[in-house]
Amino acid sequence: MFSVQKLNCSWSLAATVASIIALVSILHLSLFPAVPSFDYLAYRQVKDSCFPINGTTDGKKNNLLQDKWIPLNARFPADLHKAVVYRGAPWKAEIGQWLSGCSSVAAPIKVVEEISGKKCKDSCSGQGICNHELGQCRCFHGFNGDGCSERLELSCNYPATEELPYGRWVVSICSAHCDTTRAMCFCGEGTKYPNRPVAESCGFKIIFPTEPDAPKDVDWSKADHDNIFTTNGSMPGWCNVDPVEAYAEKVKFKDDCDCKYDGLLGRFCEIPVSSTCINQCSGQGHCRGGFCQCYDGWYGVDCSIPSVSSSIRDWPQWLRPAQVSVPGNGPITSNITGLKAVVEKKRPLIYVYDLPPEFNSLLLEGRHFKLECVNRIYDPDNATIWTEQLYGSQIAMYESMLASPHRTLNGEEADYFFVPVLDSCIITRADDAPHLSMEQHRGLRSSFTLELYKKAHDHIAQQYPYWNRSSGRDHIWSFSWDEGACYAPKEIWDSMMLVHWGNTNSEHNHSTTAYWADNWDKISSETRGNHSCFDPRKDLVIPAWKRPDDVSLSLKLWARPREKRKTLFYFNGNLGPAYERGRPEATYSMGIRQKLAEEFGSAPNKDGKLGKQHVEDVIVISHPSESYHEDLASSIFCGVMPGDGWSGRMEDSILQGCIPVVIQDGIFLPWENVLNYESFAVRLHEDEIPNLVNILRGFNETEVEFRLANIKKIWQRYLYRDSILLEAKRQKSAYGYVRDWAQQLSELSDDDVFATFVQILHYKLYNDPWRRKDTNQKETGIPRECLLNI
């Protein structure tokens, strides 16, 4: 325990330190000339605290420091760019100072974890998993009821009409056999391959174009049974086509059919592979299409929570080592409903709700396209295939949180509560099937998603005691879609939002997406309220998902030196309607990319024109580059501008060691309200675009090298290395695989996305204004002096 002592700062010492800082600042100014300011998105300052320093000389206390305290800002002074470096990263000064002086010396505390054993009705009838904490069933797709005994009928088709015998088009539309537990279409009984998918256009008549190069169309009113069910090898069949004969070109097949559903690979879906589940069920369950079917004694979305009937030797690392106490000191029997396990952990402690599966597992199990909302699938050998799905960050963060040593099952000890609603799956699955209809939401995916978050709020507020204690301020929600938490229901706005879109609405105070179904302007204020999309005082912009790229990692593109970066400025992306295959909406990217191309476009637009200020060492192109990462790594500065909301350009720049040039007014980028962007990035106002080149050429080599050097130190904070290495560990354990990406990432050691997230939570735990008023003091593991602001 730490004793409380009266604060008594040595002002003479502080004055001495201040003089030294002033001298260093003068020298720094002579070395680093003034550059464009980065202050207009400044974060609030917090009060300084003081620390005891008990220096010794030859066994005697140093008289100068005896019983004296030194302010954090004196111990860890900010540099000219207003940053304090902690673990290699330049943080905003007050955050870096607290992390350096307090988080760095945090000690573990003893936490009593509750291992539950409540039973569920009829053991969930074999059609679900028992949540042993609540004694409630989590039913598989297509089943319902207290004991999962009720079978749902989830139709693939909307009601038939005279003109549309299979109903209006929907992703799940089916002219063959509908599996009504999942609203998925298969060949069905009576065919050679009854479990082969017949997804979308596969089961319907194709209308071939009359013009050269024109696309094919589909007649959704006419089934194509003559072809898909044929046994005649000269006709383009599907459900009876033998893969061996088809690969040998001995029989024809309908090339509009494919293998979209998860768990199947091969041109004819003939290869069963692992499906994608959260943490692949942690080795304690079977992944059934996205839903973890846990082994006896385990539960949770990823089967990572042990019940009283589990073997202690199999408990996950975040519950080890543990001192377990059995009620009555007797043997563990089937009648025990709870155990207590004492585990040493460091704060912050995160409680992860085990929500009903409609908010996560069912969205994964029922998806109609295997690449939707996940960051990986599996090849024929069950080796990992990483995807380019930008929204995969939501899965990555969720998996890291579930496996983290900061996770706790004890809600009374928890500092934060994570509510795992997967909006990346909700959005992509909206209108996938009739049971996911958006008719009541006027076709707005934003409104459809808001309603599900509201249901999650209602569930935790009714089932658990934690929400009402803080009005949800210690709760964390994830919003991964294009405009982040813009469409969050008003009931949860006091919570922390993890987003990719940090729009404070100070400059762009309306929906910025050009895609009408995601527009939130039309959502009633009765459900949404009038909140902004992002509040930098409480929310975080986290990086988007970027797959581990073997080539970039092996070439160490983030560390490429200045002399090999010949391009002054680089941007490659959709530039709007003036360019071939450009987005047609004038509102796309809020017009920012279009303004950039107008001035500096380096490839002809539809009218054959280049940008008005086109110069050789500035590249602004719309056609996809085959050497995109190499191009970024060959550039000094790289453009970061919005698309339909956020884009992944910040991550692309950082991971290739290029200095980001941010052009989006009033909109925060990943970590921008906590890291000191001026140390490694440049931010320009939108109206400064015509002067872009002059501003960038105004940076001297010292400033350029300074930013490049900082990017080398922080690039891993934009990479989900923890989640990726969890998968590497699973792959090695299950199959003995050690792929190149796993080997290369295992050799890295700097803090990644999740480590950064935990550090921020630790700072906010003791520095957020509402926390300072919290009188419910718990054991902290940090010096008492770190709590003086509370």
PDB file of C-alpha atoms in Angstrom, residues 40-41 482-483 485-486 501-513 519-521 528 530-534 586-595 640-646 662-669 683-687 689:
ATOM      1  CA  TYR A  40      -6.171  23.618 -34.360  1.00  0.00           C
ATOM      2  CA  LEU A  41      -7.203  20.128 -33.243  1.00  0.00           C
ATOM      3  CA  ASP A 482     -17.761   4.512 -42.967  1.00  0.00           C
ATOM      4  CA  GLU A 483     -19.116   7.262 -40.720  1.00  0.00           C
ATOM      5  CA  ALA A 485     -20.715   6.459 -34.484  1.00  0.00           C
ATOM      6  CA  CYS A 486     -22.723   9.097 -36.357  1.00  0.00           C
ATOM      7  CA  TRP A 501     -14.194   8.289 -38.518  1.00  0.00           C
ATOM      8  CA  GLY A 502     -13.419  11.116 -36.122  1.00  0.00           C
ATOM      9  CA  ASN A 503     -15.805  13.741 -37.474  1.00  0.00           C
ATOM     10  CA  THR A 504     -16.368  16.336 -34.755  1.00  0.00           C
ATOM     11  CA  ASN A 505     -19.035  17.948 -36.977  1.00  0.00           C
ATOM     12  CA  SER A 506     -17.307  21.287 -36.485  1.00  0.00           C
ATOM     13  CA  GLU A 507     -16.761  21.713 -40.240  1.00  0.00           C
ATOM     14  CA  HIS A 508     -18.847  18.935 -41.841  1.00  0.00           C
ATOM     15  CA  ASN A 509     -22.012  18.817 -39.756  1.00  0.00           C
ATOM     16  CA  HIS A 510     -24.048  16.385 -41.840  1.00  0.00           C
ATOM     17  CA  SER A 511     -23.711  12.919 -43.311  1.00  0.00           C
ATOM     18  CA  THR A 512     -20.701  12.911 -45.620  1.00  0.00           C
ATOM     19  CA  THR A 513     -21.214   9.572 -47.364  1.00  0.00           C
ATOM     20  CA  ASN A 519     -26.868   8.433 -44.836  1.00  0.00           C
ATOM     21  CA  TRP A 520     -27.807   9.308 -41.265  1.00  0.00           C
ATOM     22  CA  ASP A 521     -29.255  12.772 -41.875  1.00  0.00           C
ATOM     23  CA  ARG A 528     -30.321   9.365 -32.619  1.00  0.00           C
ATOM     24  CA  ASN A 530     -28.272  15.479 -31.759  1.00  0.00           C
ATOM     25  CA  HIS A 531     -24.807  14.242 -30.900  1.00  0.00           C
ATOM     26  CA  SER A 532     -21.744  14.694 -33.100  1.00  0.00           C
ATOM     27  CA  CYS A 533     -20.068  11.727 -34.766  1.00  0.00           C
ATOM     28  CA  PHE A 534     -16.992  11.925 -32.544  1.00  0.00           C
ATOM     29  CA  ALA A 586     -19.985  15.113 -56.672  1.00  0.00           C
ATOM     30  CA  THR A 587     -20.255  14.701 -52.886  1.00  0.00           C
ATOM     31  CA  TYR A 588     -17.846  11.748 -52.816  1.00  0.00           C
ATOM     32  CA  SER A 589     -14.896  12.504 -50.479  1.00  0.00           C
ATOM     33  CA  MET A 590     -16.726  15.773 -49.694  1.00  0.00           C
ATOM     34  CA  GLY A 591     -15.111  17.000 -52.926  1.00  0.00           C
ATOM     35  CA  ILE A 592     -11.609  16.962 -51.369  1.00  0.00           C
ATOM     36  CA  ARG A 593     -10.006  14.403 -53.679  1.00  0.00           C
ATOM     37  CA  GLN A 594     -11.549  16.158 -56.657  1.00  0.00           C
ATOM     38  CA  LYS A 595      -9.951  19.474 -55.616  1.00  0.00           C
ATOM     39  CA  VAL A 640      -4.711  11.161 -46.486  1.00  0.00           C
ATOM     40  CA  MET A 641      -8.236  12.157 -47.510  1.00  0.00           C
ATOM     41  CA  PRO A 642     -11.718  10.737 -46.922  1.00  0.00           C
ATOM     42  CA  GLY A 643     -13.674   8.448 -49.216  1.00  0.00           C
ATOM     43  CA  ASP A 644     -17.247   7.586 -48.212  1.00  0.00           C
ATOM     44  CA  GLY A 645     -16.300   8.638 -44.723  1.00  0.00           C
ATOM     45  CA  TRP A 646     -12.950   7.288 -43.565  1.00  0.00           C
ATOM     46  CA  VAL A 662      -3.984  14.973 -43.719  1.00  0.00           C
ATOM     47  CA  ILE A 663      -6.592  17.023 -45.563  1.00  0.00           C
ATOM     48  CA  GLN A 664      -9.994  16.798 -43.861  1.00  0.00           C
ATOM     49  CA  ASP A 665     -11.065  19.658 -41.635  1.00  0.00           C
ATOM     50  CA  GLY A 666     -12.392  18.889 -38.172  1.00  0.00           C
ATOM     51  CA  ILE A 667     -12.029  15.135 -38.616  1.00  0.00           C
ATOM     52  CA  PHE A 668      -9.625  13.187 -36.403  1.00  0.00           C
ATOM     53  CA  LEU A 669      -7.421  10.371 -37.697  1.00  0.00           C
ATOM     54  CA  ARG A 683      -2.187  18.598 -41.501  1.00  0.00           C
ATOM     55  CA  LEU A 684      -3.475  21.092 -44.074  1.00  0.00           C
ATOM     56  CA  HIS A 685      -6.790  22.893 -44.264  1.00  0.00           C
ATOM     57  CA  GLU A 686      -8.948  21.992 -47.249  1.00  0.00           C
ATOM     58  CA  ASP A 687      -8.615  25.539 -48.599  1.00  0.00           C
ATOM     59  CA  ILE A 689      -4.902  22.470 -51.322  1.00  0.00           C
TER      60      ILE A 689
END
